[in-house]
mmCIF file of C-alpha atoms in Angstrom:
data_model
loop_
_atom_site.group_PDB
_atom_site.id
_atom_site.type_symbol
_atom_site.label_atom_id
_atom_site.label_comp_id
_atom_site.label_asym_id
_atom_site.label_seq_id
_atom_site.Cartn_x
_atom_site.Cartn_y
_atom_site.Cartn_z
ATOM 1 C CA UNK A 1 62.444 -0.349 -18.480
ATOM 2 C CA UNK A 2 62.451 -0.738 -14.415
ATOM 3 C CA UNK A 3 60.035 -0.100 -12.799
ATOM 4 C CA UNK A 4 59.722 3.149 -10.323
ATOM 5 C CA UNK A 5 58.528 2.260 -6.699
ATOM 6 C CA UNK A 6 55.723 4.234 -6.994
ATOM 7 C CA UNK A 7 54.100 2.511 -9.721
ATOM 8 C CA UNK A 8 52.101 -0.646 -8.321
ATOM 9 C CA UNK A 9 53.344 -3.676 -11.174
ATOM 10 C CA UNK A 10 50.107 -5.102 -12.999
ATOM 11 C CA UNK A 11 50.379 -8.730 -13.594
ATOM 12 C CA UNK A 12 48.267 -10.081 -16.691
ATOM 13 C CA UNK A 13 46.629 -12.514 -14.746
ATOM 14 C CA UNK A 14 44.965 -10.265 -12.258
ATOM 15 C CA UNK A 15 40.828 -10.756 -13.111
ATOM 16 C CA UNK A 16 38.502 -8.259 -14.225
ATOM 17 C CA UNK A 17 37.446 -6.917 -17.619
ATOM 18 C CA UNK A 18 39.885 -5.272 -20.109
ATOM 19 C CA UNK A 19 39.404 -2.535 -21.939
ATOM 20 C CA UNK A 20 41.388 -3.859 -25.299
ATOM 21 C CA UNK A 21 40.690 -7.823 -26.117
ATOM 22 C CA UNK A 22 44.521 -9.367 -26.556
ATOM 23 C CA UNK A 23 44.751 -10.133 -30.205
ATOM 24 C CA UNK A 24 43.096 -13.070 -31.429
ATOM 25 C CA UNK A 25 39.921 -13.289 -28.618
ATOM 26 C CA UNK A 26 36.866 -11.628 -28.224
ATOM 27 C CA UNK A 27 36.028 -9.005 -25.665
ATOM 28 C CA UNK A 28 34.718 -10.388 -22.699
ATOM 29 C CA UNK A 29 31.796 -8.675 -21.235
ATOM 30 C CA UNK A 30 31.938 -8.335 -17.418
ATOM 31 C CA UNK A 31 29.008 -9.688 -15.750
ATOM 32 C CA UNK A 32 27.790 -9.211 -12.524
ATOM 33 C CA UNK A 33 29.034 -10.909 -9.333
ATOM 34 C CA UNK A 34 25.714 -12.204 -7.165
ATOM 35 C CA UNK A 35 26.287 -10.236 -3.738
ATOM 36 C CA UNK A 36 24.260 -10.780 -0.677
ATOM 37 C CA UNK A 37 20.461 -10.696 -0.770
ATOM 38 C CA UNK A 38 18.741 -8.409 1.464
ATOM 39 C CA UNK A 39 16.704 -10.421 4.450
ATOM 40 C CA UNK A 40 12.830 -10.359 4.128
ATOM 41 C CA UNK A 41 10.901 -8.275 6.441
ATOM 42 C CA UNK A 42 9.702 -10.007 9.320
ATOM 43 C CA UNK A 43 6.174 -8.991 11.231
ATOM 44 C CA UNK A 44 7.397 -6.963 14.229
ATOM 45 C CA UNK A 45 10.824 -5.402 12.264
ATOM 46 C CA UNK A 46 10.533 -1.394 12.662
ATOM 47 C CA UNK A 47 10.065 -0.181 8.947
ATOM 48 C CA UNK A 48 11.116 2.975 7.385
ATOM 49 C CA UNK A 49 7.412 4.636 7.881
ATOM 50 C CA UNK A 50 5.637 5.064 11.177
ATOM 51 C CA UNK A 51 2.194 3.578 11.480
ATOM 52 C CA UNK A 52 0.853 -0.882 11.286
ATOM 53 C CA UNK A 53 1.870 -2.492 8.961
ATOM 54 C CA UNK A 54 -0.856 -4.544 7.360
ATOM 55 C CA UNK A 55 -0.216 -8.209 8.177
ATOM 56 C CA UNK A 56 -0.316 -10.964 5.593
ATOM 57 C CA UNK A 57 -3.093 -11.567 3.468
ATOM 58 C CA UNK A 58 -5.060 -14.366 4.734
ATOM 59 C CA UNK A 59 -5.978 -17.534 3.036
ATOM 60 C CA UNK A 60 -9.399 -17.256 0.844
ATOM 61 C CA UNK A 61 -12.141 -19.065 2.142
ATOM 62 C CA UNK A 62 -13.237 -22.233 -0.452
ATOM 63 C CA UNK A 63 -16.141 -22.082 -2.322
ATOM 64 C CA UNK A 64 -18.773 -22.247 0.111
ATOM 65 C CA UNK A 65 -16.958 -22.082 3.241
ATOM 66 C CA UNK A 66 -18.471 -18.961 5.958
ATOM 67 C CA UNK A 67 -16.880 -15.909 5.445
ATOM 68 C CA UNK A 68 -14.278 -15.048 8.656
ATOM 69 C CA UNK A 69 -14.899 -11.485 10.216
ATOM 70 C CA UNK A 70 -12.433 -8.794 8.869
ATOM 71 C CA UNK A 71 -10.034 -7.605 11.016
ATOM 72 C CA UNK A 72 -10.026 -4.707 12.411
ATOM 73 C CA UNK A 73 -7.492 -2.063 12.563
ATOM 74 C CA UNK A 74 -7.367 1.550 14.110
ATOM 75 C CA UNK A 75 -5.311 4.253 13.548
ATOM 76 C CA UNK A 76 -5.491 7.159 15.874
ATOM 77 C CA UNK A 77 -5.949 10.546 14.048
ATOM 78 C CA UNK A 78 -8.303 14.154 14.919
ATOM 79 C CA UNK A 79 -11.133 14.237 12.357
ATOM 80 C CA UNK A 80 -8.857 16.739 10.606
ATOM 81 C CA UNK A 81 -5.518 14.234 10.216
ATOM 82 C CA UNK A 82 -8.045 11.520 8.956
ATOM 83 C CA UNK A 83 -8.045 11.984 5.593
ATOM 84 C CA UNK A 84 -4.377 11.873 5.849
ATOM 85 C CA UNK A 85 -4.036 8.867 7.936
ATOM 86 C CA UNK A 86 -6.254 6.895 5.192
ATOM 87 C CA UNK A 87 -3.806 8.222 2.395
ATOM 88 C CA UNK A 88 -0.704 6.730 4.817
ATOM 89 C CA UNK A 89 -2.573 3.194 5.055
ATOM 90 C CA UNK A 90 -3.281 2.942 1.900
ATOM 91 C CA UNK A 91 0.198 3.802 0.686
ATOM 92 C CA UNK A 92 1.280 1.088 3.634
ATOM 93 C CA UNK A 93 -1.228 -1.361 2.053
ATOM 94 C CA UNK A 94 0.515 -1.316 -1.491
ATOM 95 C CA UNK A 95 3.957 -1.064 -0.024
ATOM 96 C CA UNK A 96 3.236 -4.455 1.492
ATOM 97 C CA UNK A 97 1.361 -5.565 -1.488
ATOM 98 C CA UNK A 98 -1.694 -5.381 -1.981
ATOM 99 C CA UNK A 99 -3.257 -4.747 -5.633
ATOM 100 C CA UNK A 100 -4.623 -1.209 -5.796
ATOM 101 C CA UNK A 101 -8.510 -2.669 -6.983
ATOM 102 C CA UNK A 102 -8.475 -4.352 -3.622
ATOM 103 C CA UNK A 103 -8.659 -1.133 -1.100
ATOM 104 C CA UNK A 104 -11.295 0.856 -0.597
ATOM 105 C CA UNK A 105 -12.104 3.939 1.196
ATOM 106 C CA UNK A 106 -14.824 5.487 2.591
ATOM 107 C CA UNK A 107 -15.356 8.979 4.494
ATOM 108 C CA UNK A 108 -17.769 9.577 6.922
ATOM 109 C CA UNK A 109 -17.664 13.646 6.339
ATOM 110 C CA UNK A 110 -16.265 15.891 3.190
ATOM 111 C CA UNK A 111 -15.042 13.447 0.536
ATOM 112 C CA UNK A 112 -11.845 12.488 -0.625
ATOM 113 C CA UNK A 113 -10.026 14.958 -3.016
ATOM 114 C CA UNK A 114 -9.875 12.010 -5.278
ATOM 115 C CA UNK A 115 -13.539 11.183 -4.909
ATOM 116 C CA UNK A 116 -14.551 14.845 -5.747
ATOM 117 C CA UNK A 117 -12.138 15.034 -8.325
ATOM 118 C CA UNK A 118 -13.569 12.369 -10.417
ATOM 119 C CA UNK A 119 -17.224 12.867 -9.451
ATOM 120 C CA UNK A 120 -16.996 16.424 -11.399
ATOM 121 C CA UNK A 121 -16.754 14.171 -14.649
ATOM 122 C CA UNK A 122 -20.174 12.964 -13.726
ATOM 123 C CA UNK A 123 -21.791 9.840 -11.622
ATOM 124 C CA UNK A 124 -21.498 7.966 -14.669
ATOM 125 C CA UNK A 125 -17.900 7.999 -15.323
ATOM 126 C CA UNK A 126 -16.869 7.364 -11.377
ATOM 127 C CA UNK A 127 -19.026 4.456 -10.754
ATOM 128 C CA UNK A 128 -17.200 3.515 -13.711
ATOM 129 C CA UNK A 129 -14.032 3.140 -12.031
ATOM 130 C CA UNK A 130 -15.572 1.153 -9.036
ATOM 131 C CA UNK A 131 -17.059 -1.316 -11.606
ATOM 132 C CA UNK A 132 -13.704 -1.614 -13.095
ATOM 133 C CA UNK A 133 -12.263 -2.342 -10.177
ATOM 134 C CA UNK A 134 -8.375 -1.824 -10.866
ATOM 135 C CA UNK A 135 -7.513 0.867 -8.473
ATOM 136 C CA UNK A 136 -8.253 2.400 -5.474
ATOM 137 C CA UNK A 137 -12.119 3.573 -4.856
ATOM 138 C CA UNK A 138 -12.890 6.074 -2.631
ATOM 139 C CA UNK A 139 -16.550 7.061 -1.890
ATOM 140 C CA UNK A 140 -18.697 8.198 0.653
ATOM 141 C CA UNK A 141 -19.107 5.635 3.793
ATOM 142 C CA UNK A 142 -23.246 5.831 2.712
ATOM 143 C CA UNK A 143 -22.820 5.235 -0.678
ATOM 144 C CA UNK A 144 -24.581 1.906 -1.183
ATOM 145 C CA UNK A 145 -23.107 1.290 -4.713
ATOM 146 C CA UNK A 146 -19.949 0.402 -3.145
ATOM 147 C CA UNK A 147 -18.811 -3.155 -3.335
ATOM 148 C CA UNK A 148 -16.991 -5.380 -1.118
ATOM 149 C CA UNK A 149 -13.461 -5.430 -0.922
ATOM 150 C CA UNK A 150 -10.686 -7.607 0.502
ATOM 151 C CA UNK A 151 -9.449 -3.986 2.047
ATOM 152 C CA UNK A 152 -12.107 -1.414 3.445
ATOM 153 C CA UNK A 153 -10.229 1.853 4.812
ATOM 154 C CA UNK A 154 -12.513 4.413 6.614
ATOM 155 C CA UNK A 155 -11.341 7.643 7.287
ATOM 156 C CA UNK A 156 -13.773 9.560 9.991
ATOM 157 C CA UNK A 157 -13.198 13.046 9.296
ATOM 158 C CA UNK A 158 -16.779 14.272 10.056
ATOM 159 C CA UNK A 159 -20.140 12.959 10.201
ATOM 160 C CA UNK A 160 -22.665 13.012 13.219
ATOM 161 C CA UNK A 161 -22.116 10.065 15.492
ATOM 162 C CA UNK A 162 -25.139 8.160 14.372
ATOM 163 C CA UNK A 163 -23.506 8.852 10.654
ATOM 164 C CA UNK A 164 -20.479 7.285 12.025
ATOM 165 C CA UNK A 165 -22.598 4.564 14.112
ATOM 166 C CA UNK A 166 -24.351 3.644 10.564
ATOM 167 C CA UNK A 167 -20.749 3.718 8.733
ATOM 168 C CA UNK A 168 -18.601 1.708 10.661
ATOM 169 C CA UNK A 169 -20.975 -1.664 10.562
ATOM 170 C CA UNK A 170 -21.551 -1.127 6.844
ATOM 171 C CA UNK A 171 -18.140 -1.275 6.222
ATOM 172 C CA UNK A 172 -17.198 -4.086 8.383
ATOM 173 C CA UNK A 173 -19.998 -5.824 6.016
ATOM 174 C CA UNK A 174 -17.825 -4.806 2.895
ATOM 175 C CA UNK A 175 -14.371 -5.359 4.138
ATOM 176 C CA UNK A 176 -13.425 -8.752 3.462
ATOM 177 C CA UNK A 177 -9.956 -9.567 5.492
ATOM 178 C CA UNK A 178 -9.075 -6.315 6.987
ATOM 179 C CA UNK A 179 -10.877 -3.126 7.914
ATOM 180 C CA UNK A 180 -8.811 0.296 8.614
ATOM 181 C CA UNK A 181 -10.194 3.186 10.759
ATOM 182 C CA UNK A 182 -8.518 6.067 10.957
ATOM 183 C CA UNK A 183 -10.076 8.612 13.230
ATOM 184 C CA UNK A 184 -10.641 9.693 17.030
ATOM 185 C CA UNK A 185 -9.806 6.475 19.222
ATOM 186 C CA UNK A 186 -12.147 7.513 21.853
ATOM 187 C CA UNK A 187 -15.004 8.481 19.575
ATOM 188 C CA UNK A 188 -14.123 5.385 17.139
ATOM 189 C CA UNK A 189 -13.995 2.643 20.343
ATOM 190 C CA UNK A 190 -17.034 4.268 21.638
ATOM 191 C CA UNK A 191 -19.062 3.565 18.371
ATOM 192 C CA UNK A 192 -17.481 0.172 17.530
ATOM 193 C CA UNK A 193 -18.449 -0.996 21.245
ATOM 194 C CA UNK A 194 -21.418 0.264 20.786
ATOM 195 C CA UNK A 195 -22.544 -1.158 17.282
ATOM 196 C CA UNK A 196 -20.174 -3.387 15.408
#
């Protein structure tokens, strides 16, 4: 039968899988073809979110060694936005990474939904969760039970400024490479001058 112009010919040695093995072969099962890999992320590259992007984590001290000072990080936000800011860094933080048991936050005025969410199951059952230590922790910037973490994020949404004063070195205490505050730069710079 000739062939009509329109029809493209098919030659049987044009690659790719068939859909009825010739008779006496098996089936061959197409497999994927490798394509390009996508280039890492390097520091500095504009990212799909707005906000810092933490940096990498930083070697752990040896046994022993002196314990560097934490970083510090601040993210401008009103007292009102700070709260949300916190929720952006720590999404940022697991984005790049980091294990959910090593962030925590603390608020220096109302709590975290999360925090009063869990503390209406009773003390016992929340401090539970810190001592676990497998996710995120958020608590009250005075809460003393609160252990260190590689991670501290502290959102100042409230609080007197000698609340704030008191918060902001306890936390640099707990944070062990990097510590986040989100609130008022000129309040926040004011305070850290002033006492950390």
């Amino acid at each position: 039968m000739p062939l009509i112009p329109e029809e493209p010919q098919i030659h049987e040695s044009v690659p790719g899988p068939r859909a009825v093995p010739a008779a006496g072969r098996p089936a061959m099962t197409p497999r994927p073809v490798p394509g390009p890999r996508p280039a890492p992320a390097r520091s500095g590259d504009p990212g799909p979110r707005s906000g810092p992007v933490p940096g990498p984590r930083p070697p752990r001290p040896a046994a022993g060694a002196p314990a560097a000072t934490a970083q510090v990080q601040l993210i401008p936000a009103p007292a009102e936005g700070a709260l949300g800011a916190a929720d952006e860094a720590v999404d940022l933080l697991l984005d790049a990474g980091r294990a959910p048991g090593e962030v925590l936050v603390l608020t220096t005025g109302d709590p975290h939904p999360w925090a009063a969410h869990e503390l209406s199951f009773g003390e016992a059952s929340y401090w539970a969760q810190h001592d676990a230590g497998d996710d995120v922790f958020y608590a009250a910037a005075d809460a003393e039970r609160a252990a260190s973490r590689p991670v501290v994020v502290v959102a100042v949404n409230g609080g007197s400024d000698a609340e704030v004063a008191r918060a902001l070195p306890a936390a640099m205490a707990r944070a062990g490479a990097l510590l986040i505050v989100c609130g008022d730069p000129k309040r926040v710079n004011a305070l850290l001058s002033a006492g950390v």
